[in-house]
mmCIF file of C-alpha atoms in Angstrom:
data_model
loop_
_atom_site.group_PDB
_atom_site.id
_atom_site.type_symbol
_atom_site.label_atom_id
_atom_site.label_comp_id
_atom_site.label_asym_id
_atom_site.label_seq_id
_atom_site.Cartn_x
_atom_site.Cartn_y
_atom_site.Cartn_z
ATOM 1 C CA MET A 32 -1.087 -81.181 -31.042
ATOM 2 C CA SER A 33 -2.561 -77.774 -29.476
ATOM 3 C CA SER A 34 -2.776 -77.042 -26.148
ATOM 4 C CA ALA A 35 -5.185 -76.361 -23.954
ATOM 5 C CA PRO A 36 -4.578 -71.926 -23.928
ATOM 6 C CA ASP A 37 -4.643 -72.173 -27.884
ATOM 7 C CA ASN A 38 -8.384 -73.380 -28.171
ATOM 8 C CA LYS A 39 -9.285 -71.201 -25.411
ATOM 9 C CA LYS A 40 -7.805 -68.421 -27.967
ATOM 10 C CA GLN A 41 -9.430 -69.997 -30.892
ATOM 11 C CA ASN A 42 -13.025 -70.532 -28.885
ATOM 12 C CA ASN A 43 -12.816 -66.746 -27.740
ATOM 13 C CA ARG A 44 -11.907 -65.283 -31.262
ATOM 14 C CA ARG A 45 -15.204 -67.494 -32.741
ATOM 15 C CA VAL A 46 -17.030 -66.432 -29.533
ATOM 16 C CA TRP A 47 -16.262 -62.571 -30.719
ATOM 17 C CA TRP A 48 -16.827 -63.625 -34.534
ATOM 18 C CA ASN A 49 -19.961 -65.179 -33.689
ATOM 19 C CA LEU A 50 -21.055 -61.490 -32.526
ATOM 20 C CA TRP A 51 -20.527 -59.682 -35.782
ATOM 21 C CA ILE A 52 -24.231 -61.337 -37.699
ATOM 22 C CA TYR A 53 -25.396 -58.043 -40.153
ATOM 23 C CA PRO A 54 -22.187 -56.274 -40.574
ATOM 24 C CA LYS A 55 -23.925 -53.954 -42.715
ATOM 25 C CA PHE A 56 -25.874 -52.891 -39.908
ATOM 26 C CA GLN A 57 -22.947 -53.404 -37.107
ATOM 27 C CA GLY A 58 -20.673 -51.651 -38.815
ATOM 28 C CA MET A 59 -22.315 -48.552 -38.827
ATOM 29 C CA LEU A 60 -23.209 -47.725 -35.706
ATOM 30 C CA LEU A 61 -19.971 -49.290 -34.530
ATOM 31 C CA THR A 62 -18.431 -46.810 -37.515
ATOM 32 C CA ILE A 63 -20.912 -43.768 -36.552
ATOM 33 C CA ASN A 64 -20.862 -44.427 -32.825
ATOM 34 C CA VAL A 65 -16.901 -44.658 -32.840
ATOM 35 C CA LEU A 66 -16.298 -40.850 -35.380
ATOM 36 C CA SER A 67 -18.938 -39.528 -32.394
ATOM 37 C CA LEU A 68 -16.479 -40.249 -30.403
ATOM 38 C CA ALA A 69 -14.011 -38.897 -31.933
ATOM 39 C CA LEU A 70 -15.574 -35.500 -32.605
ATOM 40 C CA VAL A 71 -16.031 -34.781 -29.118
ATOM 41 C CA PHE A 72 -12.376 -35.326 -28.267
ATOM 42 C CA LEU A 73 -10.999 -33.253 -31.549
ATOM 43 C CA LEU A 74 -13.144 -30.189 -30.232
ATOM 44 C CA ILE A 75 -12.127 -31.174 -26.207
ATOM 45 C CA GLY A 76 -8.398 -30.822 -28.014
ATOM 46 C CA PHE A 77 -9.469 -28.192 -29.960
ATOM 47 C CA MET A 78 -11.079 -25.668 -26.505
ATOM 48 C CA THR A 79 -7.846 -27.013 -24.518
ATOM 49 C CA ASN A 80 -5.037 -26.069 -27.165
ATOM 50 C CA ARG A 81 -7.338 -22.581 -27.657
ATOM 51 C CA SER A 82 -7.426 -22.383 -23.305
ATOM 52 C CA TYR A 83 -3.450 -22.573 -23.520
ATOM 53 C CA GLU A 84 -2.212 -20.546 -26.264
ATOM 54 C CA GLN A 85 -4.716 -17.872 -24.150
ATOM 55 C CA LEU A 86 -2.283 -18.449 -21.202
ATOM 56 C CA LYS A 87 0.964 -18.250 -23.201
ATOM 57 C CA GLU A 88 -0.044 -14.756 -24.318
ATOM 58 C CA GLN A 89 -0.762 -13.916 -20.616
ATOM 59 C CA GLY A 90 2.295 -14.908 -19.354
ATOM 60 C CA ILE A 91 3.996 -12.770 -22.848
ATOM 61 C CA LEU A 92 2.460 -9.937 -21.850
ATOM 62 C CA SER A 93 3.408 -10.209 -18.461
ATOM 63 C CA GLN A 94 6.555 -9.781 -19.576
ATOM 64 C CA LEU A 95 7.803 -13.529 -18.208
ATOM 65 C CA GLN A 96 10.985 -14.316 -20.160
ATOM 66 C CA PRO A 97 10.702 -17.712 -22.440
ATOM 67 C CA SER A 98 12.802 -19.341 -20.028
ATOM 68 C CA HIS A 99 10.105 -18.801 -17.113
ATOM 69 C CA PRO A 100 9.175 -21.490 -14.887
ATOM 70 C CA TYR A 101 5.210 -20.623 -15.967
ATOM 71 C CA PHE A 102 5.951 -21.776 -19.607
ATOM 72 C CA GLN A 103 8.000 -25.140 -18.772
ATOM 73 C CA PHE A 104 4.982 -25.779 -16.542
ATOM 74 C CA LEU A 105 2.378 -24.457 -19.070
ATOM 75 C CA ASN A 106 3.835 -27.331 -21.684
ATOM 76 C CA LEU A 107 4.423 -29.884 -18.867
ATOM 77 C CA GLN A 108 0.715 -29.729 -18.185
ATOM 78 C CA TYR A 109 -0.330 -29.385 -22.190
ATOM 79 C CA LYS A 110 1.763 -31.993 -22.899
ATOM 80 C CA LEU A 111 0.807 -34.191 -20.171
ATOM 81 C CA PHE A 112 -2.948 -33.010 -21.239
ATOM 82 C CA ARG A 113 -2.849 -34.024 -25.034
ATOM 83 C CA SER A 114 -1.134 -37.889 -23.557
ATOM 84 C CA HIS A 115 -4.101 -38.047 -21.229
ATOM 85 C CA LEU A 116 -6.629 -37.573 -23.900
ATOM 86 C CA VAL A 117 -5.370 -39.926 -26.025
ATOM 87 C CA PHE A 118 -5.487 -42.834 -23.432
ATOM 88 C CA ALA A 119 -8.444 -41.645 -22.681
ATOM 89 C CA PHE A 120 -10.341 -41.637 -26.752
ATOM 90 C CA PHE A 121 -8.987 -45.253 -27.072
ATOM 91 C CA SER A 122 -10.173 -46.380 -23.970
ATOM 92 C CA SER A 123 -13.255 -44.929 -24.023
ATOM 93 C CA ALA A 124 -13.845 -46.045 -28.020
ATOM 94 C CA ILE A 125 -12.161 -49.388 -27.173
ATOM 95 C CA LEU A 126 -15.041 -49.601 -24.766
ATOM 96 C CA ILE A 127 -17.913 -48.238 -26.851
ATOM 97 C CA SER A 128 -16.804 -50.639 -29.927
ATOM 98 C CA LEU A 129 -17.681 -53.600 -27.169
ATOM 99 C CA ALA A 130 -20.301 -52.109 -25.676
ATOM 100 C CA THR A 131 -21.805 -51.397 -29.613
ATOM 101 C CA LEU A 132 -21.430 -54.899 -30.917
ATOM 102 C CA PHE A 133 -22.963 -56.696 -28.118
ATOM 103 C CA LEU A 134 -25.764 -54.067 -28.190
ATOM 104 C CA SER A 135 -26.149 -54.344 -32.130
ATOM 105 C CA HIS A 136 -26.219 -58.058 -32.322
ATOM 106 C CA ARG A 137 -28.863 -58.471 -29.598
ATOM 107 C CA LEU A 138 -30.868 -55.283 -31.945
ATOM 108 C CA ALA A 139 -29.696 -56.795 -35.258
ATOM 109 C CA GLY A 140 -29.939 -60.901 -33.971
ATOM 110 C CA PRO A 141 -34.342 -60.346 -34.728
ATOM 111 C CA VAL A 142 -33.779 -58.930 -38.222
ATOM 112 C CA VAL A 143 -31.325 -62.027 -39.089
ATOM 113 C CA ARG A 144 -33.987 -64.699 -37.602
ATOM 114 C CA MET A 145 -37.308 -62.875 -39.299
ATOM 115 C CA LYS A 146 -35.474 -62.156 -42.600
ATOM 116 C CA GLY A 147 -34.086 -66.671 -42.871
ATOM 117 C CA TYR A 148 -37.728 -67.339 -41.236
ATOM 118 C CA PHE A 149 -39.197 -65.000 -44.508
ATOM 119 C CA LYS A 150 -36.923 -66.737 -47.306
ATOM 120 C CA ARG A 151 -38.268 -70.075 -46.414
ATOM 121 C CA LEU A 152 -41.633 -69.051 -45.997
ATOM 122 C CA SER A 153 -41.055 -67.776 -49.508
ATOM 123 C CA GLU A 154 -39.457 -70.744 -51.045
ATOM 124 C CA LYS A 155 -41.174 -73.365 -49.120
ATOM 125 C CA GLY A 156 -44.636 -71.666 -48.692
ATOM 126 C CA TYR A 157 -46.007 -72.376 -45.732
ATOM 127 C CA THR A 158 -44.482 -75.693 -42.636
ATOM 128 C CA GLY A 159 -45.699 -74.509 -39.766
ATOM 129 C CA GLU A 160 -42.843 -73.787 -38.513
ATOM 130 C CA LYS A 161 -42.779 -70.660 -35.924
ATOM 131 C CA VAL A 162 -40.343 -67.413 -36.131
ATOM 132 C CA SER A 163 -38.641 -67.304 -32.691
ATOM 133 C CA PHE A 164 -36.240 -65.017 -31.321
ATOM 134 C CA ARG A 165 -33.409 -65.503 -27.874
ATOM 135 C CA THR A 166 -33.945 -64.772 -25.083
ATOM 136 C CA ALA A 167 -31.890 -61.853 -24.557
ATOM 137 C CA ASP A 168 -32.712 -60.260 -28.167
ATOM 138 C CA PHE A 169 -34.395 -56.921 -28.580
ATOM 139 C CA PHE A 170 -38.434 -56.855 -29.956
ATOM 140 C CA SER A 171 -39.265 -59.824 -27.721
ATOM 141 C CA GLU A 172 -42.847 -59.350 -28.508
ATOM 142 C CA LEU A 173 -42.913 -59.529 -32.768
ATOM 143 C CA PRO A 174 -43.263 -62.865 -32.571
ATOM 144 C CA ASP A 175 -45.812 -63.799 -31.042
ATOM 145 C CA LEU A 176 -46.912 -61.139 -33.960
ATOM 146 C CA ILE A 177 -45.967 -62.321 -36.871
ATOM 147 C CA ASN A 178 -46.625 -65.774 -36.289
ATOM 148 C CA ALA A 179 -50.456 -64.896 -35.184
ATOM 149 C CA ALA A 180 -50.637 -63.176 -38.012
ATOM 150 C CA VAL A 181 -48.559 -65.694 -40.463
ATOM 151 C CA GLU A 182 -51.944 -68.197 -39.274
ATOM 152 C CA LYS A 183 -54.427 -65.958 -39.658
ATOM 153 C CA LEU A 184 -53.492 -65.400 -43.220
ATOM 154 C CA ILE A 185 -52.753 -69.330 -44.383
ATOM 155 C CA LYS A 186 -56.473 -70.274 -42.817
ATOM 156 C CA ARG A 187 -58.161 -68.256 -45.595
#
């Protein structure tokens, strides 16, 4: 017998899975967004690494000993920065992935509905069915245009 929390977890998984309606399109958007984010973070990491190397060179040119607190402080700052950068990347990747999933769901919904509508239209002919989108979907003007065009073609 399953408990209420188990059912809630299962329902939450279903909700997230239901947002994945056009995997090829949504996966491509998700991949592009995460790769773009990774590129930006890699660039930040590279530029910061160069800055720290220049600061080390300045310490060496100033004839500071390798055990000098300057180098210890510099190493500490660099380690902290890297860990913060990694945390920021993964936090951003999660947030961007969620935003992309929600946005792509609203973008893909109309495509999926039109695809199904035209498939039924080609298989069964005109049945009087009208295409419609969900309230939150993008391209809300398309159903009226499609329905008017199909009705005009049928009347010919």
